mmCIF file of C-alpha atoms in Angstrom:
data_model
loop_
_atom_site.group_PDB
_atom_site.id
_atom_site.type_symbol
_atom_site.label_atom_id
_atom_site.label_comp_id
_atom_site.label_asym_id
_atom_site.label_seq_id
_atom_site.Cartn_x
_atom_site.Cartn_y
_atom_site.Cartn_z
ATOM 1 C CA MET A 1 90.621 97.913 37.779
ATOM 2 C CA ARG A 2 90.287 99.722 34.442
ATOM 3 C CA THR A 3 93.116 102.137 33.642
ATOM 4 C CA ASP A 4 92.578 102.652 29.908
ATOM 5 C CA GLY A 5 92.818 106.316 28.942
ATOM 6 C CA LEU A 6 94.517 107.269 32.215
ATOM 7 C CA ASN A 7 97.999 108.719 32.616
ATOM 8 C CA PHE A 8 100.099 108.165 35.738
ATOM 9 C CA ASP A 9 103.293 109.840 34.478
ATOM 10 C CA ASN A 10 102.620 113.289 35.948
ATOM 11 C CA ILE A 11 101.173 112.464 39.345
ATOM 12 C CA PRO A 12 102.288 114.830 42.122
ATOM 13 C CA PRO A 13 104.584 113.871 45.008
ATOM 14 C CA LEU A 14 102.703 111.773 47.557
ATOM 15 C CA SER A 15 103.089 114.448 50.242
ATOM 16 C CA ILE A 16 100.771 116.830 48.343
ATOM 17 C CA PRO A 17 97.498 114.829 48.216
ATOM 18 C CA TYR A 18 98.283 112.816 51.341
ATOM 19 C CA GLY A 19 98.921 115.984 53.353
ATOM 20 C CA PHE A 20 95.345 117.113 52.705
ATOM 21 C CA PHE A 21 93.982 113.632 53.458
ATOM 22 C CA ALA A 22 95.864 113.346 56.754
ATOM 23 C CA THR A 23 94.864 116.811 57.993
ATOM 24 C CA ALA A 24 91.143 116.580 57.243
ATOM 25 C CA PRO A 25 90.006 114.042 59.913
ATOM 26 C CA LEU A 26 91.225 116.371 62.673
ATOM 27 C CA PHE A 27 88.470 118.819 61.728
ATOM 28 C CA GLY A 28 85.880 116.059 61.866
ATOM 29 C CA VAL A 29 86.980 115.351 65.427
ATOM 30 C CA LEU A 30 86.725 119.066 66.253
ATOM 31 C CA ALA A 31 83.201 119.126 64.798
ATOM 32 C CA GLY A 32 82.273 116.213 67.055
ATOM 33 C CA LEU A 33 83.665 118.057 70.069
ATOM 34 C CA VAL A 34 81.615 121.150 69.197
ATOM 35 C CA LEU A 35 78.488 118.986 69.052
ATOM 36 C CA LEU A 36 79.414 117.261 72.319
ATOM 37 C CA PHE A 37 79.764 120.516 74.272
ATOM 38 C CA GLN A 38 77.131 122.490 72.329
ATOM 39 C CA PRO A 39 74.328 119.950 71.682
ATOM 40 C CA GLN A 40 71.959 122.667 70.431
ATOM 41 C CA ALA A 41 74.138 122.901 67.303
ATOM 42 C CA LEU A 42 72.256 119.944 65.812
ATOM 43 C CA THR A 43 68.763 121.427 65.888
ATOM 44 C CA ALA A 44 69.252 125.223 66.060
ATOM 45 C CA ARG A 45 70.647 125.810 62.583
ATOM 46 C CA TRP A 46 71.457 129.525 63.032
ATOM 47 C CA GLU A 47 73.217 129.124 66.372
ATOM 48 C CA PRO A 48 76.914 130.152 66.257
ATOM 49 C CA ALA A 49 77.879 126.636 67.354
ATOM 50 C CA ALA A 50 75.832 125.141 64.487
ATOM 51 C CA LEU A 51 77.578 127.397 61.954
ATOM 52 C CA ALA A 52 80.965 126.453 63.393
ATOM 53 C CA LEU A 53 80.048 122.739 63.243
ATOM 54 C CA VAL A 54 78.941 122.941 59.598
ATOM 55 C CA HIS A 55 82.053 124.792 58.450
ATOM 56 C CA LEU A 56 84.423 122.491 60.333
ATOM 57 C CA LEU A 57 82.913 119.617 58.348
ATOM 58 C CA THR A 58 82.606 121.372 54.986
ATOM 59 C CA LEU A 59 85.777 123.488 54.894
ATOM 60 C CA GLY A 60 88.006 121.707 57.372
ATOM 61 C CA PHE A 61 87.200 118.142 56.313
ATOM 62 C CA ALA A 62 85.367 117.879 52.974
ATOM 63 C CA ALA A 63 87.098 120.745 51.148
ATOM 64 C CA GLN A 64 90.570 119.562 52.137
ATOM 65 C CA ILE A 65 89.841 116.027 50.922
ATOM 66 C CA MET A 66 88.447 117.402 47.661
ATOM 67 C CA LEU A 67 91.478 119.629 47.075
ATOM 68 C CA GLY A 68 93.825 116.714 47.727
ATOM 69 C CA ALA A 69 91.799 114.503 45.389
ATOM 70 C CA LEU A 70 91.904 117.156 42.664
ATOM 71 C CA CYS A 71 95.707 117.286 42.918
ATOM 72 C CA GLN A 72 95.726 113.560 42.181
ATOM 73 C CA VAL A 73 92.847 113.291 39.693
ATOM 74 C CA MET A 74 93.787 116.152 37.360
ATOM 75 C CA PRO A 75 97.054 114.713 35.980
ATOM 76 C CA VAL A 76 95.577 111.201 35.768
ATOM 77 C CA VAL A 77 92.523 112.117 33.653
ATOM 78 C CA SER A 78 94.086 114.959 31.651
ATOM 79 C CA SER A 79 97.897 114.519 31.801
ATOM 80 C CA GLN A 80 97.943 118.123 33.063
ATOM 81 C CA PRO A 81 99.003 118.413 36.724
ATOM 82 C CA ILE A 82 97.990 121.314 38.923
ATOM 83 C CA PRO A 83 101.204 123.407 39.103
ATOM 84 C CA LEU A 84 101.301 123.365 42.886
ATOM 85 C CA SER A 85 104.694 122.801 44.470
ATOM 86 C CA ARG A 86 105.165 121.138 47.860
ATOM 87 C CA PRO A 87 105.718 124.456 49.704
ATOM 88 C CA GLN A 88 102.664 125.931 47.980
ATOM 89 C CA ALA A 89 100.540 122.901 48.891
ATOM 90 C CA LEU A 90 101.702 123.239 52.495
ATOM 91 C CA LEU A 91 100.776 126.940 52.415
ATOM 92 C CA VAL A 92 97.323 126.160 51.001
ATOM 93 C CA ARG A 93 96.716 123.472 53.606
ATOM 94 C CA GLY A 94 97.962 125.627 56.452
ATOM 95 C CA CYS A 95 95.951 128.684 55.435
ATOM 96 C CA ILE A 96 92.727 126.724 54.983
ATOM 97 C CA SER A 97 93.240 124.957 58.314
ATOM 98 C CA ILE A 98 93.957 128.200 60.168
ATOM 99 C CA GLY A 99 91.163 129.981 58.313
ATOM 100 C CA THR A 100 88.647 127.285 59.259
ATOM 101 C CA LEU A 101 89.606 127.496 62.933
ATOM 102 C CA LEU A 102 89.410 131.298 62.857
ATOM 103 C CA LEU A 103 86.065 131.139 61.063
ATOM 104 C CA SER A 104 84.652 128.931 63.799
ATOM 105 C CA LEU A 105 85.836 131.448 66.380
ATOM 106 C CA THR A 106 84.364 134.298 64.322
ATOM 107 C CA PHE A 107 80.939 132.672 64.502
ATOM 108 C CA LEU A 108 81.250 132.379 68.271
ATOM 109 C CA PHE A 109 82.865 135.804 68.839
ATOM 110 C CA PRO A 110 82.030 138.025 65.843
ATOM 111 C CA GLY A 111 84.229 141.052 65.328
ATOM 112 C CA PRO A 112 86.307 142.847 62.694
ATOM 113 C CA ILE A 113 89.704 141.548 63.861
ATOM 114 C CA LEU A 114 88.822 137.849 63.678
ATOM 115 C CA PHE A 115 87.022 138.462 60.403
ATOM 116 C CA SER A 116 90.073 140.140 58.875
ATOM 117 C CA LEU A 117 92.339 137.291 59.957
ATOM 118 C CA THR A 118 89.888 134.694 58.608
ATOM 119 C CA LEU A 119 89.547 136.504 55.296
ATOM 120 C CA SER A 120 93.321 136.811 54.903
ATOM 121 C CA ALA A 121 93.849 133.098 55.554
ATOM 122 C CA PHE A 122 91.199 132.041 53.045
ATOM 123 C CA ILE A 123 92.393 134.487 50.383
ATOM 124 C CA PHE A 124 95.896 133.026 50.568
ATOM 125 C CA GLY A 125 94.707 129.403 50.846
ATOM 126 C CA PHE A 126 91.799 129.111 48.453
ATOM 127 C CA GLY A 127 93.070 131.940 46.252
ATOM 128 C CA LEU A 128 96.375 130.215 45.539
ATOM 129 C CA PHE A 129 94.760 126.832 44.935
ATOM 130 C CA ILE A 130 92.040 128.168 42.623
ATOM 131 C CA PHE A 131 94.626 130.189 40.682
ATOM 132 C CA ARG A 132 96.771 127.093 40.138
ATOM 133 C CA LEU A 133 93.724 124.966 39.301
ATOM 134 C CA LEU A 134 92.554 127.470 36.680
ATOM 135 C CA GLN A 135 96.059 127.533 35.196
ATOM 136 C CA ALA A 136 95.832 123.792 34.659
ATOM 137 C CA LEU A 137 92.224 123.784 33.415
ATOM 138 C CA ILE A 138 92.893 126.494 30.821
ATOM 139 C CA LYS A 139 95.720 124.477 29.258
ATOM 140 C CA ILE A 140 93.641 121.344 28.667
ATOM 141 C CA ARG A 141 92.354 120.988 25.099
ATOM 142 C CA PRO A 142 90.003 119.291 24.511
ATOM 143 C CA ALA A 143 88.459 118.887 27.960
ATOM 144 C CA GLY A 144 86.810 115.568 28.791
ATOM 145 C CA HIS A 145 83.492 115.316 30.590
ATOM 146 C CA THR A 146 85.079 114.924 34.027
ATOM 147 C CA LEU A 147 87.182 118.046 33.483
ATOM 148 C CA VAL A 148 84.155 120.058 32.335
ATOM 149 C CA ALA A 149 82.389 119.072 35.564
ATOM 150 C CA ILE A 150 85.487 120.123 37.541
ATOM 151 C CA ARG A 151 85.450 123.515 35.797
ATOM 152 C CA LEU A 152 81.781 124.015 36.665
ATOM 153 C CA ALA A 153 82.448 122.922 40.253
ATOM 154 C CA ALA A 154 85.312 125.439 40.480
ATOM 155 C CA PHE A 155 82.897 128.177 39.347
ATOM 156 C CA CYS A 156 80.449 127.152 42.072
ATOM 157 C CA LEU A 157 83.280 127.229 44.610
ATOM 158 C CA LEU A 158 84.105 130.823 43.621
ATOM 159 C CA ILE A 159 80.464 131.869 44.004
ATOM 160 C CA THR A 160 80.207 130.074 47.353
ATOM 161 C CA LEU A 161 83.360 131.692 48.732
ATOM 162 C CA LEU A 162 82.421 135.177 47.541
ATOM 163 C CA ALA A 163 78.919 134.886 49.003
ATOM 164 C CA GLY A 164 80.316 133.478 52.238
ATOM 165 C CA VAL A 165 82.815 136.320 52.646
ATOM 166 C CA ILE A 166 80.087 138.945 52.219
ATOM 167 C CA LEU A 167 77.717 137.145 54.593
ATOM 168 C CA LEU A 168 80.452 136.837 57.214
ATOM 169 C CA TRP A 169 81.375 140.510 56.730
ATOM 170 C CA TRP A 170 77.787 141.524 57.395
ATOM 171 C CA ARG A 171 77.689 139.310 60.464
ATOM 172 C CA SER A 172 80.986 140.591 61.884
ATOM 173 C CA SER A 173 80.973 144.263 60.930
ATOM 174 C CA PRO A 174 77.822 145.307 59.030
ATOM 175 C CA GLN A 175 78.714 149.006 59.098
ATOM 176 C CA THR A 176 81.856 148.418 57.014
ATOM 177 C CA ALA A 177 80.469 145.834 54.549
ATOM 178 C CA PRO A 178 80.781 147.322 51.026
ATOM 179 C CA LEU A 179 78.155 145.054 49.404
ATOM 180 C CA ALA A 180 74.778 143.672 50.293
ATOM 181 C CA PRO A 181 74.761 139.866 50.484
ATOM 182 C CA ILE A 182 74.564 138.432 46.949
ATOM 183 C CA LEU A 183 73.003 135.207 48.241
ATOM 184 C CA THR A 184 70.936 134.318 51.278
ATOM 185 C CA THR A 185 72.499 131.957 53.801
ATOM 186 C CA ASP A 186 70.421 129.065 52.434
ATOM 187 C CA GLN A 187 71.546 129.868 48.879
ATOM 188 C CA HIS A 188 75.189 130.097 49.995
ATOM 189 C CA ALA A 189 74.877 126.607 51.480
ATOM 190 C CA LEU A 190 73.117 125.345 48.350
ATOM 191 C CA TRP A 191 75.869 126.598 46.033
ATOM 192 C CA GLY A 192 78.522 125.093 48.254
ATOM 193 C CA ILE A 193 76.989 121.657 48.765
ATOM 194 C CA GLN A 194 74.850 121.045 45.675
ATOM 195 C CA GLY A 195 77.046 123.188 43.423
ATOM 196 C CA TRP A 196 80.695 122.715 44.341
ATOM 197 C CA GLY A 197 80.376 119.467 46.303
ATOM 198 C CA LEU A 198 77.847 117.551 44.210
ATOM 199 C CA LEU A 199 79.199 118.659 40.815
ATOM 200 C CA LEU A 200 82.667 117.506 41.831
ATOM 201 C CA VAL A 201 81.318 114.143 43.006
ATOM 202 C CA VAL A 202 79.285 113.721 39.795
ATOM 203 C CA GLY A 203 82.254 114.574 37.568
ATOM 204 C CA VAL A 204 84.693 112.347 39.432
ATOM 205 C CA SER A 205 82.176 109.484 39.557
ATOM 206 C CA PHE A 206 82.143 109.400 35.741
ATOM 207 C CA GLN A 207 85.795 108.342 36.027
ATOM 208 C CA VAL A 208 86.210 106.426 39.284
ATOM 209 C CA ILE A 209 83.119 104.175 39.236
ATOM 210 C CA PRO A 210 84.135 102.508 35.943
ATOM 211 C CA MET A 211 87.822 102.610 36.934
ATOM 212 C CA PHE A 212 87.766 101.100 40.425
ATOM 213 C CA HIS A 213 84.672 98.910 40.138
ATOM 214 C CA VAL A 214 84.838 97.713 36.501
ATOM 215 C CA ALA A 215 81.366 99.134 35.898
ATOM 216 C CA PRO A 216 79.969 100.293 32.534
ATOM 217 C CA ASP A 217 80.755 103.836 31.439
ATOM 218 C CA PHE A 218 78.071 106.426 32.020
ATOM 219 C CA PRO A 219 76.201 107.301 28.795
ATOM 220 C CA ALA A 220 78.054 109.992 26.846
ATOM 221 C CA ARG A 221 74.976 112.249 26.730
ATOM 222 C CA VAL A 222 74.633 112.096 30.512
ATOM 223 C CA GLN A 223 78.307 112.954 30.992
ATOM 224 C CA ARG A 224 78.017 115.815 28.510
ATOM 225 C CA TRP A 225 74.794 117.442 29.680
ATOM 226 C CA LEU A 226 74.108 116.535 33.323
ATOM 227 C CA PRO A 227 76.733 118.811 34.988
ATOM 228 C CA ALA A 228 75.671 121.789 32.842
ATOM 229 C CA ALA A 229 71.990 121.096 33.529
ATOM 230 C CA LEU A 230 72.626 120.895 37.282
ATOM 231 C CA LEU A 231 74.474 124.212 37.245
ATOM 232 C CA LEU A 232 71.916 125.945 35.016
ATOM 233 C CA SER A 233 68.942 124.849 37.145
ATOM 234 C CA LEU A 234 70.790 125.976 40.280
ATOM 235 C CA LEU A 235 71.646 129.329 38.701
ATOM 236 C CA LEU A 236 68.092 129.989 37.494
ATOM 237 C CA GLY A 237 66.592 128.802 40.772
ATOM 238 C CA THR A 238 68.754 131.358 42.576
ATOM 239 C CA ALA A 239 68.221 134.233 40.144
ATOM 240 C CA LEU A 240 64.468 133.909 39.531
ATOM 241 C CA ASP A 241 61.584 134.636 41.897
ATOM 242 C CA GLY A 242 58.230 133.076 42.683
ATOM 243 C CA ILE A 243 56.931 129.995 40.935
ATOM 244 C CA ALA A 244 59.724 130.074 38.324
ATOM 245 C CA ALA A 245 62.347 129.744 41.065
ATOM 246 C CA VAL A 246 60.410 126.889 42.691
ATOM 247 C CA LEU A 247 60.154 125.063 39.358
ATOM 248 C CA MET A 248 63.880 125.447 38.674
ATOM 249 C CA MET A 249 64.771 124.201 42.136
ATOM 250 C CA ALA A 250 62.402 121.268 41.700
ATOM 251 C CA LEU A 251 64.073 120.490 38.364
ATOM 252 C CA SER A 252 67.506 120.483 40.016
ATOM 253 C CA LYS A 253 66.262 118.015 42.646
ATOM 254 C CA LEU A 254 64.804 115.751 39.944
ATOM 255 C CA LEU A 255 68.096 115.833 38.033
ATOM 256 C CA VAL A 256 69.959 114.760 41.165
ATOM 257 C CA LEU A 257 67.436 111.962 41.727
ATOM 258 C CA GLY A 258 68.008 110.816 38.156
ATOM 259 C CA TYR A 259 71.771 110.800 38.668
ATOM 260 C CA CYS A 260 71.437 108.757 41.885
ATOM 261 C CA ALA A 261 69.281 106.163 40.117
ATOM 262 C CA LEU A 262 71.677 105.939 37.150
ATOM 263 C CA ALA A 263 74.801 105.683 39.317
ATOM 264 C CA ALA A 264 73.197 102.978 41.474
ATOM 265 C CA HIS A 265 72.233 101.079 38.307
ATOM 266 C CA HIS A 266 75.818 101.222 37.010
ATOM 267 C CA LEU A 267 77.191 100.000 40.336
ATOM 268 C CA ALA A 268 74.747 97.091 40.237
ATOM 269 C CA ARG A 269 76.052 96.188 36.749
ATOM 270 C CA ARG A 270 79.708 96.103 37.804
ATOM 271 C CA ARG A 271 81.698 93.056 36.800
ATOM 272 C CA ARG A 272 83.480 92.701 40.157
ATOM 273 C CA LYS A 273 80.896 91.276 42.571
ATOM 274 C CA LEU A 274 83.299 90.800 45.487
ATOM 275 C CA LEU A 275 82.554 92.293 48.896
ATOM 276 C CA ASP A 276 83.659 95.927 48.656
ATOM 277 C CA TYR A 277 82.894 98.515 51.315
ATOM 278 C CA THR A 278 83.605 101.381 48.931
ATOM 279 C CA ILE A 279 80.583 100.127 46.962
ATOM 280 C CA ARG A 280 78.543 100.111 50.156
ATOM 281 C CA PHE A 281 79.607 103.693 50.894
ATOM 282 C CA TRP A 282 78.527 104.689 47.372
ATOM 283 C CA GLN A 283 75.187 102.928 47.809
ATOM 284 C CA LEU A 284 74.635 104.607 51.172
ATOM 285 C CA ALA A 285 75.552 107.999 49.700
ATOM 286 C CA LEU A 286 73.277 107.676 46.678
ATOM 287 C CA GLY A 287 70.382 106.541 48.868
ATOM 288 C CA CYS A 288 70.841 109.391 51.348
ATOM 289 C CA ILE A 289 71.196 112.017 48.607
ATOM 290 C CA ALA A 290 68.016 110.709 46.957
ATOM 291 C CA LEU A 291 66.132 110.851 50.270
ATOM 292 C CA SER A 292 67.410 114.393 50.814
ATOM 293 C CA MET A 293 66.098 115.419 47.392
ATOM 294 C CA LEU A 294 62.681 113.928 48.222
ATOM 295 C CA VAL A 295 62.624 115.891 51.479
ATOM 296 C CA ASN A 296 63.510 119.067 49.552
ATOM 297 C CA LEU A 297 60.765 118.409 46.998
ATOM 298 C CA ALA A 298 58.260 117.951 49.827
ATOM 299 C CA THR A 299 59.403 121.265 51.305
ATOM 300 C CA LEU A 300 59.002 123.014 47.945
ATOM 301 C CA GLY A 301 55.472 121.613 47.595
ATOM 302 C CA TRP A 302 54.407 122.283 51.195
ATOM 303 C CA PRO A 303 56.391 125.283 52.507
ATOM 304 C CA GLU A 304 54.731 125.045 55.942
ATOM 305 C CA LEU A 305 56.211 121.602 56.655
ATOM 306 C CA PRO A 306 59.577 122.887 58.025
ATOM 307 C CA ASN A 307 57.600 124.747 60.712
ATOM 308 C CA ARG A 308 56.311 121.410 62.006
ATOM 309 C CA LEU A 309 59.269 119.099 61.380
ATOM 310 C CA PRO A 310 63.068 119.625 61.353
ATOM 311 C CA LEU A 311 63.204 119.000 57.602
ATOM 312 C CA ALA A 312 66.031 121.436 56.860
ATOM 313 C CA GLU A 313 68.260 119.716 59.412
ATOM 314 C CA LEU A 314 67.117 116.279 58.197
ATOM 315 C CA SER A 315 67.966 117.141 54.601
ATOM 316 C CA ALA A 316 71.356 118.585 55.592
ATOM 317 C CA ILE A 317 72.359 115.459 57.555
ATOM 318 C CA LEU A 318 71.204 113.119 54.776
ATOM 319 C CA PHE A 319 72.864 115.078 51.974
ATOM 320 C CA GLY A 320 75.994 116.164 53.816
ATOM 321 C CA PHE A 321 76.939 113.407 56.249
ATOM 322 C CA GLY A 322 75.057 110.518 54.692
ATOM 323 C CA GLY A 323 75.785 111.591 51.116
ATOM 324 C CA LEU A 324 78.866 113.659 50.301
ATOM 325 C CA LEU A 325 80.891 112.580 53.338
ATOM 326 C CA ALA A 326 80.013 108.925 52.730
ATOM 327 C CA VAL A 327 81.419 109.259 49.187
ATOM 328 C CA ILE A 328 84.598 110.773 50.635
ATOM 329 C CA PHE A 329 84.957 108.056 53.288
ATOM 330 C CA GLY A 330 84.390 105.352 50.706
ATOM 331 C CA MET A 331 86.744 106.750 48.077
ATOM 332 C CA LEU A 332 89.540 107.140 50.619
ATOM 333 C CA GLN A 333 89.376 103.364 51.153
ATOM 334 C CA LYS A 334 90.352 102.994 47.466
ATOM 335 C CA ILE A 335 92.371 106.077 46.597
ATOM 336 C CA VAL A 336 94.818 105.993 49.511
ATOM 337 C CA PRO A 337 96.018 102.373 49.092
ATOM 338 C CA PHE A 338 96.132 102.861 45.316
ATOM 339 C CA LEU A 339 98.304 105.964 45.705
ATOM 340 C CA LEU A 340 100.624 104.340 48.228
ATOM 341 C CA TYR A 341 101.057 101.225 46.096
ATOM 342 C CA LEU A 342 101.660 103.307 42.970
ATOM 343 C CA HIS A 343 104.413 105.290 44.681
ATOM 344 C CA LEU A 344 105.977 102.116 46.115
ATOM 345 C CA GLN A 345 106.031 100.620 42.621
ATOM 346 C CA ARG A 346 107.875 103.663 41.330
ATOM 347 C CA GLN A 347 110.479 103.314 44.041
ATOM 348 C CA CYS A 348 111.169 99.794 42.747
ATOM 349 C CA LEU A 349 112.004 100.813 39.179
ATOM 350 C CA THR A 350 115.713 100.547 39.902
ATOM 351 C CA GLN A 351 115.301 97.437 42.088
ATOM 352 C CA PRO A 352 112.638 95.248 40.437
ATOM 353 C CA GLU A 353 113.236 92.388 42.866
ATOM 354 C CA LYS A 354 111.617 94.469 45.626
ATOM 355 C CA LEU A 355 108.281 94.338 43.810
ATOM 356 C CA LEU A 356 107.731 90.863 45.259
ATOM 357 C CA THR A 357 107.932 92.225 48.813
ATOM 358 C CA LEU A 358 105.470 95.096 48.374
ATOM 359 C CA PRO A 359 102.171 94.977 50.280
ATOM 360 C CA ASN A 360 99.069 94.786 48.109
ATOM 361 C CA MET A 361 96.264 97.330 48.310
ATOM 362 C CA LYS A 362 94.213 95.135 50.634
ATOM 363 C CA GLN A 363 97.105 95.046 53.079
ATOM 364 C CA LEU A 364 97.522 98.825 53.069
ATOM 365 C CA ILE A 365 93.870 99.269 54.072
ATOM 366 C CA SER A 366 92.311 95.914 54.879
ATOM 367 C CA THR A 367 88.719 94.920 54.228
ATOM 368 C CA ASP A 368 88.277 94.565 57.999
ATOM 369 C CA ARG A 369 89.322 98.198 58.554
ATOM 370 C CA SER A 370 86.963 99.377 55.817
ATOM 371 C CA LYS A 371 84.168 97.286 57.337
ATOM 372 C CA ARG A 372 84.631 98.954 60.726
ATOM 373 C CA GLN A 373 84.687 102.352 59.050
ATOM 374 C CA TRP A 374 81.434 101.526 57.261
ATOM 375 C CA TRP A 375 79.669 100.481 60.454
ATOM 376 C CA LEU A 376 81.001 103.471 62.395
ATOM 377 C CA HIS A 377 79.770 105.854 59.702
ATOM 378 C CA CYS A 378 76.347 104.203 59.520
ATOM 379 C CA THR A 379 76.046 104.243 63.304
ATOM 380 C CA ALA A 380 77.061 107.905 63.511
ATOM 381 C CA LEU A 381 74.543 108.755 60.771
ATOM 382 C CA CYS A 382 71.754 106.947 62.637
ATOM 383 C CA GLY A 383 72.795 108.692 65.848
ATOM 384 C CA LEU A 384 72.551 112.116 64.239
ATOM 385 C CA LEU A 385 69.148 111.347 62.685
ATOM 386 C CA ILE A 386 67.698 109.973 65.930
ATOM 387 C CA ALA A 387 69.051 112.936 67.904
ATOM 388 C CA LEU A 388 66.981 115.293 65.730
ATOM 389 C CA TRP A 389 63.871 113.907 67.437
ATOM 390 C CA LEU A 390 65.489 112.863 70.740
ATOM 391 C CA PRO A 391 67.895 115.704 71.590
ATOM 392 C CA ILE A 392 68.873 113.980 74.833
ATOM 393 C CA LEU A 393 70.876 111.541 72.669
ATOM 394 C CA THR A 394 72.918 114.290 70.998
ATOM 395 C CA PRO A 395 76.015 113.700 73.190
ATOM 396 C CA LEU A 396 75.970 110.031 72.161
ATOM 397 C CA ALA A 397 75.715 111.065 68.495
ATOM 398 C CA ALA A 398 78.666 113.410 69.022
ATOM 399 C CA LEU A 399 80.783 110.599 70.474
ATOM 400 C CA LEU A 400 79.919 108.374 67.505
ATOM 401 C CA LEU A 401 80.873 111.207 65.161
ATOM 402 C CA ILE A 402 84.230 111.582 66.903
ATOM 403 C CA ALA A 403 84.826 107.818 66.742
ATOM 404 C CA ASP A 404 84.067 107.832 63.001
ATOM 405 C CA PHE A 405 86.710 110.455 62.248
ATOM 406 C CA VAL A 406 89.248 109.076 64.714
ATOM 407 C CA TRP A 407 89.055 105.673 63.026
ATOM 408 C CA LEU A 408 89.486 107.290 59.605
ATOM 409 C CA GLY A 409 92.525 109.236 60.775
ATOM 410 C CA TRP A 410 94.047 106.134 62.386
ATOM 411 C CA THR A 411 93.416 104.062 59.250
ATOM 412 C CA LEU A 412 95.185 106.632 57.066
ATOM 413 C CA HIS A 413 98.058 106.845 59.546
ATOM 414 C CA GLN A 414 98.503 103.063 59.640
ATOM 415 C CA ALA A 415 98.445 102.836 55.848
ATOM 416 C CA PHE A 416 101.129 105.508 55.567
ATOM 417 C CA ALA A 417 103.209 103.823 58.279
ATOM 418 C CA LEU A 418 103.158 100.569 56.285
ATOM 419 C CA TYR A 419 104.174 102.536 53.197
ATOM 420 C CA ARG A 420 107.119 104.077 55.050
ATOM 421 C CA GLN A 421 108.128 100.679 56.376
ATOM 422 C CA HIS A 422 108.435 99.218 52.871
ATOM 423 C CA LEU A 423 109.908 102.420 51.483
ATOM 424 C CA ASN A 424 112.914 101.992 53.761
#
C-alpha cells in the first residue's frame, strides 16, 4: 500500500464514516423488496415503483456510502477534515434515511404533505452536509486533482438535488410549483449518475487505485483536465439543442470510455499481482460502464432503437448496478478493514504490546467473504440483465439483489464486531 503524500492525523471518529456504511445496505434490501413485490419496476421506467427502486439505490445506498467515504477521504488527501461533528453526522444520516423513505412513498402516493416532509428532510440532511463540505473545500489551498474533482462532483450534486426537488414538486402538486422543471427527468438522472456519481468515482480513483493497489499514478494531464472536460461536455449537452447537444453528449460518452480504458490499463500494471476481489470489482465496473457508454452512443446514433429494445433500462443497470455500485462494493472491501485497523492501531499508542494481538486487514474482511460478495454481485447483475428480456425471472433477480445487500451488511457487521472485540 502506498501512503506517500497522505495524512492520517485528522481522520474523523470511526462512528462518522462507519455509520453511513452500516446504514446503506438496508436501503439495498428495501430496493430488492420493492422489485420482488412490484416486478414491473424493472422494465417500466416511469412507474412509481421503478422511481422508488432507483432512489432507494441511489440516495439510500450509493449517496450514503459516498458521503461516508468523503468524510474519510477529505482529511487524508488534504489534511482538511469536513467539520461535521458526531451529532451532526447522525442528523445528516437520519434525515437522508427518512427523506429517502418518504420520497419512495411520495412516488407511490403523490401529494403535498408527503412532498413537504420529504423536502424538509433532504434540506436538513443534504443541506447540512453540503454546507460543511463547502466549508472544508474553500479552506484548501492549493487543491489537488482529487479535490478539484470532488468540488465539481459537489456542484453536480447541487444541480441534481435542485432539479429533483422541482420535478418532484411538479409531480406532487403542480399547481403550487413556483418554477418549471430546469431539467428533464432523463437529464436529472444524467447529472446525478454521470455528474455527481461518476465524477466522484473518477476523482477518488486517482488516489485509491495507486494507493491500495500499488499501481502507477494517472498522468497529470488526465487528472487535471478529465473531470473538467466531463463536466463541461455534460453541461453543454444539457444546455444546447439539436445536433450540437448530440455531439456534446457523444463527446462525454467517449471521454468516459477513455477513462475506463486508462483505469483498466493502470490496474493491469499494478505491482501487486495477488488475488484481490477489489480489483475484480473495479474491472467489472469499468467494463460495465464502458458497455453502458457504447449503448448510449448507439442510442444517440439511432434514436429509434429504444423503441425496439429496452436500451435505457439496459444502460441504467450496466452503469448503475454493474458500474458505480460495483465500485462501491469493491472499495468497501478495502476501506472498511483499513479504517478499523487504523483506529485499532491508534488505541494501542499507550499500550504498544497490544499491537501484536491486532487482527490484520485480511482477518477483518477475509478474502473468502470478498469472493462471495463478488459472486453474489455478479449473479445479481446477470439476474437483472436476463430479467429485462425474461420478466418472469424478475422475482429471482430481486431475491439475488436482496442476498447481495444482506451479505454486504453482514460482512460490515462482522468486521465491526471483530473490531469491538479487540478494542475491549
